[in-house]
Short mmCIF file of C-alpha atoms and ligand atoms in Angstrom, two decimals:
data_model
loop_
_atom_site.label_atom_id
_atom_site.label_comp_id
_atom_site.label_asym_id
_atom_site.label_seq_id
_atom_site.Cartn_x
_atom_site.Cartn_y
_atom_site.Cartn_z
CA UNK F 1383 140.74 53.18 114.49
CA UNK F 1384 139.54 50.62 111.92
CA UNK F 1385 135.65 51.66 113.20
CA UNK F 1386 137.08 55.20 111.82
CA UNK F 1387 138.09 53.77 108.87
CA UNK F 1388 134.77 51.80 108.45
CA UNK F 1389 132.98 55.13 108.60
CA UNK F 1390 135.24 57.49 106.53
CA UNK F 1391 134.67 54.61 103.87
CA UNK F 1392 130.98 54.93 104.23
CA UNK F 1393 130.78 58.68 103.72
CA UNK F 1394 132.89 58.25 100.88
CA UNK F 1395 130.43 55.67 99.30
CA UNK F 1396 127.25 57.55 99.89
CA UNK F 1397 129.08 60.54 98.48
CA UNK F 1398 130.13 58.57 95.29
CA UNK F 1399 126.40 57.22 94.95
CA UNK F 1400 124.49 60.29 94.95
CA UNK F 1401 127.28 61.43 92.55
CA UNK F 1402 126.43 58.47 90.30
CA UNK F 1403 122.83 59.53 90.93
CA UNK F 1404 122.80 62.50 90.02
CA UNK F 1405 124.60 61.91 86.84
CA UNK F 1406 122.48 58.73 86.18
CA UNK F 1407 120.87 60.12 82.80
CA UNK F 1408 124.21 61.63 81.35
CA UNK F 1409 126.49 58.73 82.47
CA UNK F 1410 123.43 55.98 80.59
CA UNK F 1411 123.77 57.94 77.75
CA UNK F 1412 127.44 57.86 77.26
CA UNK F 1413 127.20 54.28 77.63
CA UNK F 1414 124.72 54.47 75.41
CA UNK F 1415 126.40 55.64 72.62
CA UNK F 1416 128.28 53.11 70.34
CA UNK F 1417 131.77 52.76 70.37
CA UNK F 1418 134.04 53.11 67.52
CA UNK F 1419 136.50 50.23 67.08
CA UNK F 1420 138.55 53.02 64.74
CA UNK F 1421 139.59 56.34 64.41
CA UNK F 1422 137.45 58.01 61.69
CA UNK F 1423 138.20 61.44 60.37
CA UNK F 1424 135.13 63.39 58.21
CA UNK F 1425 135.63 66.95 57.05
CA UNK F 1426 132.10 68.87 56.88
CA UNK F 1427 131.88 71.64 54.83
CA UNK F 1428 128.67 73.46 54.41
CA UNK F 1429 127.38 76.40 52.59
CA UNK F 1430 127.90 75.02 49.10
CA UNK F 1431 125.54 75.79 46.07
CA UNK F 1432 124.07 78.69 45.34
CA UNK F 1433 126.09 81.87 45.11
CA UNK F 1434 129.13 82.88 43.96
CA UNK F 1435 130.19 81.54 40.84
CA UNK F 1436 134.07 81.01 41.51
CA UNK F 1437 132.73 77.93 43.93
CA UNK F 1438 133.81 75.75 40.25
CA UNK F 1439 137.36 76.38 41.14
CA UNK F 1440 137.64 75.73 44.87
CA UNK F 1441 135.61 72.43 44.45
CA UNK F 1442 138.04 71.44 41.53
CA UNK F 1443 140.88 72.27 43.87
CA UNK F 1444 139.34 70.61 47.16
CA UNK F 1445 138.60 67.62 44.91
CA UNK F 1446 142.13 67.32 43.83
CA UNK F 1447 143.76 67.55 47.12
CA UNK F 1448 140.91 65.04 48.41
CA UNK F 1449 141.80 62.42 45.54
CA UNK F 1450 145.45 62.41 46.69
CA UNK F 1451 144.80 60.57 49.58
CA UNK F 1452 143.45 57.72 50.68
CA UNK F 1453 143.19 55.41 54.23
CA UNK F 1454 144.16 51.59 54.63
CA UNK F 1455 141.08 50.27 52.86
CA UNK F 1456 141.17 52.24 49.78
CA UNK F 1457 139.00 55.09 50.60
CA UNK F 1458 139.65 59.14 49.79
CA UNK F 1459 139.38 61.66 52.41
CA UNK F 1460 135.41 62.30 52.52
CA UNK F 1461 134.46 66.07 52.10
CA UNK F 1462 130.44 66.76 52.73
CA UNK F 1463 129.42 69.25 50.57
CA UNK F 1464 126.00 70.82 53.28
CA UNK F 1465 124.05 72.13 49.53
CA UNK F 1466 121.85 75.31 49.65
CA UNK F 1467 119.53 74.61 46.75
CA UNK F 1468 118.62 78.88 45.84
CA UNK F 1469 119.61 82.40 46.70
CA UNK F 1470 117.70 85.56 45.92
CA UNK F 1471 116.96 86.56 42.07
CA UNK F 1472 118.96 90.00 43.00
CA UNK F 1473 117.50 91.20 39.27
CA UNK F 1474 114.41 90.02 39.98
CA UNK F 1475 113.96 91.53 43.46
CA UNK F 1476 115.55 95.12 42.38
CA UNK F 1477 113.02 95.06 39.10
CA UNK F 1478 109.92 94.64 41.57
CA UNK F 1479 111.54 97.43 43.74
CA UNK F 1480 112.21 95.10 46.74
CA UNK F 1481 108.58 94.40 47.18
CA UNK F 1482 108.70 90.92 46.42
CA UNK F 1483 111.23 87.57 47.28
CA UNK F 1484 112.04 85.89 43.98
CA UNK F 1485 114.51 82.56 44.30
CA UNK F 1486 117.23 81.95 41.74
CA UNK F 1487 117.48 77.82 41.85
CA UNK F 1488 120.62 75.83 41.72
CA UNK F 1489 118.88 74.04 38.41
CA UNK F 1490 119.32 77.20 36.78
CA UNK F 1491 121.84 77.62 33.75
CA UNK F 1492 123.65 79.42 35.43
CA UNK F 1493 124.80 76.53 37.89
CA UNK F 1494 125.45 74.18 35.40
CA UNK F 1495 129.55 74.22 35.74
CA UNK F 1496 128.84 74.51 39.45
CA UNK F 1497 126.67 71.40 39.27
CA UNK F 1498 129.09 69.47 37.43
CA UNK F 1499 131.90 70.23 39.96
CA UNK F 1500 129.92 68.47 42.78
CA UNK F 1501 129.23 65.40 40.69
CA UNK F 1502 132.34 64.68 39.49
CA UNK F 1503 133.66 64.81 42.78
CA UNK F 1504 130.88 62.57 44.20
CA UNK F 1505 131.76 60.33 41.74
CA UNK F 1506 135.35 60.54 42.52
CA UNK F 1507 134.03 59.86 46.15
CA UNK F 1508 135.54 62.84 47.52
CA UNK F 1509 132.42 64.86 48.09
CA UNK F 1510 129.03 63.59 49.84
CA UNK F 1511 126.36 65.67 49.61
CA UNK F 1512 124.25 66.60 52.23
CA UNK F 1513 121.00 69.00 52.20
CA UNK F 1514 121.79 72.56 54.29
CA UNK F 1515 118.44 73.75 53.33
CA UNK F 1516 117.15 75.61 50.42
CA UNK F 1517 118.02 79.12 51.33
CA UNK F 1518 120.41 79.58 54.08
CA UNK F 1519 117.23 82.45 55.31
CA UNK F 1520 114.03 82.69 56.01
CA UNK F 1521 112.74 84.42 52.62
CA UNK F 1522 109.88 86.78 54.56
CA UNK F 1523 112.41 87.32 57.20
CA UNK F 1524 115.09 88.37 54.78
CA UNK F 1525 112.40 90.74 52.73
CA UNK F 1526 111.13 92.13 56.25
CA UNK F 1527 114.49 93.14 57.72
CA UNK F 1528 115.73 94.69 53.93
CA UNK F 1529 112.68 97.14 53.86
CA UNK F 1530 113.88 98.00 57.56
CA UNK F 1531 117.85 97.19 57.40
CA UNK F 1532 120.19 98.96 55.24
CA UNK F 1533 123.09 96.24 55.50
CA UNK F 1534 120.19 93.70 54.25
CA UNK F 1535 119.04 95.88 51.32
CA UNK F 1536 122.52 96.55 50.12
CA UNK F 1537 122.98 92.20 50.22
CA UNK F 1538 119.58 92.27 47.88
CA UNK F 1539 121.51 95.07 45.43
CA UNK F 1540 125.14 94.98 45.55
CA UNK F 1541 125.95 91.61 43.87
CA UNK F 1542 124.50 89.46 41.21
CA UNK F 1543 125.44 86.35 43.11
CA UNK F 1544 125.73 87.22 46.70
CA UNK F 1545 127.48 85.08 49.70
CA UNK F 1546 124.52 84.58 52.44
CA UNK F 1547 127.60 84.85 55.28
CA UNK F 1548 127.52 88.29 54.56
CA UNK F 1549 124.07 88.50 55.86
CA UNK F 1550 124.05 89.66 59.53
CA UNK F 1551 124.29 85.93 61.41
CA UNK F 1552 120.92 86.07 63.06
CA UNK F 1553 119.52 85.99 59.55
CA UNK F 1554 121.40 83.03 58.38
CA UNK F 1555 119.18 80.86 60.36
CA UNK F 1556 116.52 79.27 58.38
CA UNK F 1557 114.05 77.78 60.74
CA UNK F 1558 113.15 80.78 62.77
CA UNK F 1559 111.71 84.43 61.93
CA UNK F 1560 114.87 86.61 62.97
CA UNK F 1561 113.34 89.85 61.19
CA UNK F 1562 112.37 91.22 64.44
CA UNK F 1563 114.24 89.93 67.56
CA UNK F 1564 113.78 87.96 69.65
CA UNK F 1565 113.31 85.52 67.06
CA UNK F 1566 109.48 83.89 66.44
CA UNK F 1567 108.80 80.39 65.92
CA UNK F 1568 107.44 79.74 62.16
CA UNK F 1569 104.02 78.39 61.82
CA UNK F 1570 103.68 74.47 61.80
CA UNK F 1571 101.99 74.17 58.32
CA UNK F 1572 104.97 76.53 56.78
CA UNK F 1573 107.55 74.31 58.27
CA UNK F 1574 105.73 71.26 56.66
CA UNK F 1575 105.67 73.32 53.21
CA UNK F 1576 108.98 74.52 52.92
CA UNK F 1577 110.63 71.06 54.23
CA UNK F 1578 108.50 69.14 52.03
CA UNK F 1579 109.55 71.51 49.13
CA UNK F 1580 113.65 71.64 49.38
CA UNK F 1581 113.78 68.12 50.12
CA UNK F 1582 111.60 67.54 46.76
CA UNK F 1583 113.96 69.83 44.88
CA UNK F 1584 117.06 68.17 47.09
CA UNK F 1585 116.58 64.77 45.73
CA UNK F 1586 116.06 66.15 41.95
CA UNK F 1587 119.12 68.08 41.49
CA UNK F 1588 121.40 64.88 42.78
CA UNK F 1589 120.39 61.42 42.03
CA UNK F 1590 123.32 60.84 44.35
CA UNK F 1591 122.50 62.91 47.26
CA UNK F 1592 122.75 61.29 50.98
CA UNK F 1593 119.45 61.38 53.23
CA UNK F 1594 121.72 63.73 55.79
CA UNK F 1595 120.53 67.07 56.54
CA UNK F 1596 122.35 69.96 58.22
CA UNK F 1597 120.45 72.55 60.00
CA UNK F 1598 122.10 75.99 58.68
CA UNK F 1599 123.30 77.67 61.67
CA UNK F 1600 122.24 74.52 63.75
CA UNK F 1601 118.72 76.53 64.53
CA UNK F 1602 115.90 74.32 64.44
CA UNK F 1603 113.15 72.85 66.12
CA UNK F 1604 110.72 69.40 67.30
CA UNK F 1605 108.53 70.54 64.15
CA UNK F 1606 111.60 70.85 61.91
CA UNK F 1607 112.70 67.51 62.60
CA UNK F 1608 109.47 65.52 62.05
CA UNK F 1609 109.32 66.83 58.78
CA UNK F 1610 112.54 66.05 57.55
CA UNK F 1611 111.91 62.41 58.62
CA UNK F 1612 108.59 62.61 57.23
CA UNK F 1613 109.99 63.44 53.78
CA UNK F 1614 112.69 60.71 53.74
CA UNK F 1615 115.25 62.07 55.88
CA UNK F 1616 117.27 59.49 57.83
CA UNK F 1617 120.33 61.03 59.51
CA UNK F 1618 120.75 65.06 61.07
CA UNK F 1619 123.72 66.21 61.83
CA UNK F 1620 123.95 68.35 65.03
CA UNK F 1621 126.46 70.15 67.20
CA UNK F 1622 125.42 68.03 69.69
CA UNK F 1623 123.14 69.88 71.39
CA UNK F 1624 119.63 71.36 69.66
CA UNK F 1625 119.49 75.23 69.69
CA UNK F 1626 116.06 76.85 68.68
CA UNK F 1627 115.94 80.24 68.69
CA UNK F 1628 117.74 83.58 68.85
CA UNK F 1629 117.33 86.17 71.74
CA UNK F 1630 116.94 90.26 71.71
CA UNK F 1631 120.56 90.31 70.44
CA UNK F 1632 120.35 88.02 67.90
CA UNK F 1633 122.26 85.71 69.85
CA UNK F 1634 121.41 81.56 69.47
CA UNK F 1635 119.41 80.77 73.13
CA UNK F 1636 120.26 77.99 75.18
CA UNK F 1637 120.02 74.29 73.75
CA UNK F 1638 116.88 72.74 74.73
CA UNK F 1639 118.09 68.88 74.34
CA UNK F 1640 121.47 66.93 74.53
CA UNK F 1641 122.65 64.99 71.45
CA UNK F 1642 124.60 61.89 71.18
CA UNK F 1643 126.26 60.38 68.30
CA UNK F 1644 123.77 57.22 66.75
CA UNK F 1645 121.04 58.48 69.16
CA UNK F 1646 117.65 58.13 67.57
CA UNK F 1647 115.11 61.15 67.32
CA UNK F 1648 111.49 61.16 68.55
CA UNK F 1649 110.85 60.68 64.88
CA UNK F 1650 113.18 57.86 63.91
CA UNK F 1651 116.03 60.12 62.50
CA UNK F 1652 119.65 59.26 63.32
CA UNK F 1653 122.16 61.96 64.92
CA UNK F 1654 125.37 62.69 64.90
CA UNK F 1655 127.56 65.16 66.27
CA UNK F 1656 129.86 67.58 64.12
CA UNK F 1657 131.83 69.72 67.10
CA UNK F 1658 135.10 70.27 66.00
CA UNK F 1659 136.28 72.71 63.69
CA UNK F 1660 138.67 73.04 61.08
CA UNK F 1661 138.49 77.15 59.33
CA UNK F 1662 141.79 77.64 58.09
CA UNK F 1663 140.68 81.43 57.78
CA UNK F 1664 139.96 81.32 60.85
CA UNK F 1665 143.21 80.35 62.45
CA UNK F 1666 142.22 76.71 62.74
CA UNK F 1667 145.77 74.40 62.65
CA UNK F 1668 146.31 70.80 61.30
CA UNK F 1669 147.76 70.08 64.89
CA UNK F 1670 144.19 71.20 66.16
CA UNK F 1671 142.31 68.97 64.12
CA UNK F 1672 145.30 65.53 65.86
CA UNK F 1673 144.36 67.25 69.08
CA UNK F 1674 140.55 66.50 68.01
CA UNK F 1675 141.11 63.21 66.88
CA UNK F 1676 143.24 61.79 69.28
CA UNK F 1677 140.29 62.70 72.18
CA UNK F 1678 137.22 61.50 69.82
CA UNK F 1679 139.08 58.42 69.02
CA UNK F 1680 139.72 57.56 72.85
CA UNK F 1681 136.19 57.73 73.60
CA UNK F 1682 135.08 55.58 70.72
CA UNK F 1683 133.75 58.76 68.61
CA UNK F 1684 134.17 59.88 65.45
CA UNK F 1685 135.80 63.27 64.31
CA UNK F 1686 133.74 65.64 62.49
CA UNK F 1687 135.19 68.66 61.19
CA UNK F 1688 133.16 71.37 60.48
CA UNK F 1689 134.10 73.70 57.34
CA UNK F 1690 132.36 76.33 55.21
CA UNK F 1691 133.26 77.29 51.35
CA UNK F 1692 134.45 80.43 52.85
CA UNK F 1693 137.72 78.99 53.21
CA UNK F 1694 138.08 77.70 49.58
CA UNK F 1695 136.73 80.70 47.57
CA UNK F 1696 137.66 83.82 46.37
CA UNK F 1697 140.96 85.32 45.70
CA UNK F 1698 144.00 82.83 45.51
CA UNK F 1699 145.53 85.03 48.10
CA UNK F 1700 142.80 84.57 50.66
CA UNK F 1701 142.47 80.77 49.78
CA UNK F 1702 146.13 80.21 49.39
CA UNK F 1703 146.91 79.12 53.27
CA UNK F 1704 143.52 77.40 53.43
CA UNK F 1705 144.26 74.55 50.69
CA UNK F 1706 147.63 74.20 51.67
CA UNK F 1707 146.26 73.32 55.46
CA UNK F 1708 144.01 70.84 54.15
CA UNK F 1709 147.17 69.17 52.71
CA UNK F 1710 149.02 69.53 55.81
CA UNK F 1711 146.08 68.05 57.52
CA UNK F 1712 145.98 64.96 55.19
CA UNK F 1713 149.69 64.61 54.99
CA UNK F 1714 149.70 64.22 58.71
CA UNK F 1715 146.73 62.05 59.62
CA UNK F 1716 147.43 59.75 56.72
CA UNK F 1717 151.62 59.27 58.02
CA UNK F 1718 151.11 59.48 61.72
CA UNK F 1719 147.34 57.70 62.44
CA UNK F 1720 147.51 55.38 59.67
CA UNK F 1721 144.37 53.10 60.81
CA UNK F 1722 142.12 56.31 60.43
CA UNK F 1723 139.30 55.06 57.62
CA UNK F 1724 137.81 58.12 55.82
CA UNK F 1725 134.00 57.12 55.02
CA UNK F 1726 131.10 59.58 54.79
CA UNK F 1727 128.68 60.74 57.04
CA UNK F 1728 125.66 58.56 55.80
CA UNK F 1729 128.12 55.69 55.87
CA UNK F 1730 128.90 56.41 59.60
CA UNK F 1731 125.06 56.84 60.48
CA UNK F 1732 124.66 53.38 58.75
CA UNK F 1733 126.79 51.67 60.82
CA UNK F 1734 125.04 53.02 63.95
CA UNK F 1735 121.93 52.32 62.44
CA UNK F 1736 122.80 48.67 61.60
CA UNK F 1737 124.87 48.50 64.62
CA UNK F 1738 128.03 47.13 62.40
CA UNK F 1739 130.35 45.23 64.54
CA UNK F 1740 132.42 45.31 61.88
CA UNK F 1741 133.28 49.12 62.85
CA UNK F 1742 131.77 49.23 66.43
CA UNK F 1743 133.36 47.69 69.98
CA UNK F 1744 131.09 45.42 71.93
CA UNK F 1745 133.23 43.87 74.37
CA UNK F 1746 132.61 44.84 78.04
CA UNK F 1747 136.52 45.86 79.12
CA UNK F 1748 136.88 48.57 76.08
CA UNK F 1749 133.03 49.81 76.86
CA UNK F 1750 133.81 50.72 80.22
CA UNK F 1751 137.10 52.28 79.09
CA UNK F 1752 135.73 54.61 76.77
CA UNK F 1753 133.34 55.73 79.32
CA UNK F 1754 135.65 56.54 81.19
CA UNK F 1755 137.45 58.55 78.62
CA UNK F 1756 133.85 60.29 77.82
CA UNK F 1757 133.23 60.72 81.26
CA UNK F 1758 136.92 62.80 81.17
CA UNK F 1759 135.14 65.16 78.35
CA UNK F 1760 132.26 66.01 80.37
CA UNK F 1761 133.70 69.34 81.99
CA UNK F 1762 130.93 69.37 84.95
CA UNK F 1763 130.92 65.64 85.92
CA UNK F 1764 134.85 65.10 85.60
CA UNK F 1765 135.02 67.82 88.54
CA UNK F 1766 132.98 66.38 90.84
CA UNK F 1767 134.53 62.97 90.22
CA UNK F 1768 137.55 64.61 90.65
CA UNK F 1769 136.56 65.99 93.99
CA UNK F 1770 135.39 63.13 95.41
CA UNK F 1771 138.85 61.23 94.48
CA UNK F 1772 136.48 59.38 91.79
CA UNK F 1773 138.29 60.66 89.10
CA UNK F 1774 141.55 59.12 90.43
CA UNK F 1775 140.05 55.14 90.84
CA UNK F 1776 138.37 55.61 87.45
CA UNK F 1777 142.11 56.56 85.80
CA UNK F 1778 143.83 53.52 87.37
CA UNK F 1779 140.91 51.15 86.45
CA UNK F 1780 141.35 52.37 83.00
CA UNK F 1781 144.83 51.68 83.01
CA UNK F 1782 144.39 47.85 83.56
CA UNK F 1783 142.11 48.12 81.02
CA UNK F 1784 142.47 47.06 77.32
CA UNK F 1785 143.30 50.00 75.10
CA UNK F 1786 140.14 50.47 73.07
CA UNK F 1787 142.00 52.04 70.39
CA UNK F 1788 146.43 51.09 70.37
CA UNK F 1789 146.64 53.41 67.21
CA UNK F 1790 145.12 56.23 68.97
CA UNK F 1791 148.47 57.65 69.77
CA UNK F 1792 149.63 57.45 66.98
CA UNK F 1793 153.28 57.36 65.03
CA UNK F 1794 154.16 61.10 66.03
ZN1 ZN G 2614 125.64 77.21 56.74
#
C-alpha cells in the first residue's frame, strides 16, 4: 500500500515538473515582472489631434470631470491624450485632383483652440500626452487605395476635417502598407524617415509631451521600435503582445512576441501593457472597468484603460451616456478602492525603470502570491495546473500567504 502511494506520488511529481518545464519561459517572466504594492487606475485615450474641430469641447468636458477627482495623495484621475500630429489637406488633395497626399499639421491655425485644450489640461494634470503617430495611415497607402476604393475617396472629399476611424480599419494602421492586402512591410530607410520626422514635430508642438508612444492600431514592427528609441523614445505602450501585419482580409496576423509590463525592448525602450477597455459607446460599464481592477491589482499590475475620442465627440446625444460613465467610473473607484493612486503612464514606466520600492513589492511571500494570481490569468497554463491538481496546492498556498494588496477588495 504505502509502496503504491510512494509511486502514485512520483508520477504526480514528474507530471508537475515537465509542467513547470514546459512553462519555464512564461512562468520566469511573470516573476519577472514587478509587482505593484498599489492599485493604479490609468485611462488611455487615443486618437486625439487632428480632425474634427468639436474635439475643444469634449477635452473641456473630460478635463472637468477629470479635475473633480482626485486619489489619497493628491493626484487627478490621469487621462493620456495618444496625439496624431496631421490629417489630409482635403482642399489641397481635391485641388490636385487626388493625385497627390498633402498633410494639414496640428501647428496649423486652425488647431490653435484645439491646442490650447490639451495644455490646459496638462497643466491641470489631467491629460498626459503621448505620441499615436503623425497620421493615423500610411499616406501612399491611403492615396493608393482612394484611386482604387470608393469608401477611401469619399473620406479624401466628403469633409473638411475628417475622423480617420471612418477609414476602413486595415488602413488605420500606420506602420504597414495595407493598400493592397495582405499587408507589405515598409522599407527600413522610410521607417527611419517618418519616425525621425513625427517625433521631431511631436516634441515641438508640446514642450510638455511624455517620451510614450502608442502604436495606432497596435501594428508595428522590430524596425519601428528601434527608431522610436533611437529618436528619444523611452516607454511603448502595447496590448501586450506585438502584432505586425494584416492578412488577405485585412485582419491583424498573429502576435509575433509576448509583452510584459516594465519589460525592456531589444532597444532599451520600456513596455507596458494597456488591455482593458473602457468605450462607453461601445457598451463598456463602470462595473467592467472594478472587474478589471480588482484582477490587475491582485497580480501586482496596473489597470490601463484603453479609450478613443470617439466616445467624447460629436453630438451631446451620442456623448451624453459616455461622460456620465466616466463619472460613474470615478465616483466608484474613488468611494469603494480608496488606496487607488492615479499617476500617468510615463510616471508608471519610471517607477519600473527606477525600480521604485516606494510603489513596487519586493518581499518574497507577496512575490510568490501574485504569481500565483498571474499564473490564474494565463488561460492555457491555469488548465493544465488545474488538471494536474496543481492549481488546487497553488490556491491553498496562497491562502497562507500575505495579501499582496488588503484594499484590493475593496469597500463594495
Ligand atoms: Zn488610434
Amino acid at each position: 500500500m504505502g509502496g503504491l502511494i510512494a509511486l502514485l506520488l512520483l508520477v504526480w511529481l514528474i507530471a508537475v515538473v515537465v509542467l513547470v518545464l514546459h512553462y519555464r519561459n512564461l512562468l520566469a517572466s511573470l516573476w519577472a515582472e514587478p509587482v505593484l504594492r498599489r492599485p493604479v487606475l490609468i485611462i488611455e485615450s487615443d486618437d486625439w489631434g487632428a480632425g474634427p474641430l468639436d474635439q475643444v469641447e469634449g477635452l473641456q468636458r473630460l478635463a472637468a470631470i477629470l479635475s473633480g477627482y482626485s486619489d489619497r495623495d493628491g493626484r487627478h484621475p490621469v487621462m493620456t491624450l495618444g496625439l496624431v500630429l496631421a490629417s489630409a489637406d482635403t482642399k489641397a488633395i481635391q485641388a490636385n485632383g487626388l493625385t497627390q497626399y498633402q498633410r494639414l499639421g496640428l501647428g496649423e491655425e486652425c488647431y490653435a483652440a484645439l491646442r490650447q485644450s490639451i495644455a490646459a489640461g496638462v497643466e491641470q494634470k489631467v491629460f498626459a500626452i503621448q505620441l499615436h503617430g503623425m497620421e493615423h495611415y500610411w499616406p501612399p497607402a491611403l492615396m493608393q487605395s482612394a484611386s482604387s476604393e470608393d469608401a477611401v475617396r469619399q473620406w479624401l472629399i466628403a469633409d473638411e476635417f475628417p475622423q480617420t476611424e471612418q477609414l476602413p480599419s486595415h488602413l488605420q494602421s500606420r506602420w504597414i502598407n495595407a493598400a493592397v492586402l495582405p499587408a507589405t512591410s515598409l522599407a527600413a530607410d522610410q521607417i527611419t524617415a517618418a519616425v525621425s520626422e513625427e517625433v521631431a514635430v511631436y516634441h515641438s508642438l508640446f514642450a510638455k509631451a511624455d517620451s510614450v508612444v502608442v502604436p495606432p492600431t497596435f501594428v508595428w514592427n522590430q524596425l519601428v521600435e528601434q527608431a522610436w528609441a533611437k529618436n528619444g523614445i523611452d516607454v511603448l505602450v502595447t496590448p501586450g503582445q506585438r502584432y505586425e501585419g494584416r492578412d488577405a482580409a485585412g485582419r491583424i496576423t498573429p502576435s509575433t512576441k509576448r509583452i510584459f509590463n516594465g519589460q525592456r525592448s531589444e532597444d532599451g525602450l520600456i513596455y507596458i501593457v494597456r488591455d482593458d477597455y473602457f468605450e462607453p459607446s461601445l457598451g463598456h460599464r463602470s462595473e467592467g472597468v472594478v472587474s478589471a481592477l480588482k484582477a490587475k491589482s491582485s497580480a501586482g499590475r496596473p489597470t490601463l484603460l484603453e479609450t478613443h475620442r470617439f466616445n467624447f465627440i460629436g453630438t451631446e446625444q451620442k456623448t451624453a451616456a459616455a461622460f456620465h460613465e466616466l463619472e460613474k467610473l470615478l465616483a466608484r473607484v474613488s468611494r469603494d478602492f480608496p488606496e487607488t493612486a492615479f499617476i500617468s503612464t510615463a510616471e508608471l514606466a519610471r517607477v519600473y525603470r527606477d525600480n521604485d520600492l516606494v510603489w513596487l513589492a519586493d518581499g518574497f511571500a507577496v512575490r510568490v502570491q501574485t504569481l500565483i494570481n498571474r499564473c490564474r490569468a494565463e488561460y492555457g497554463l491555469w488548465r493544465s495546473f488545474k488538471l494536474t491538481g496543481l492549481a488546487l496546492l497553488l490556491t491553498v498556498v496562497a491562502m497562507f500567504l500575505p495579501i499582496a494588496q488588503d484594499n484590493i477588495r475593496g469597500r463594495a
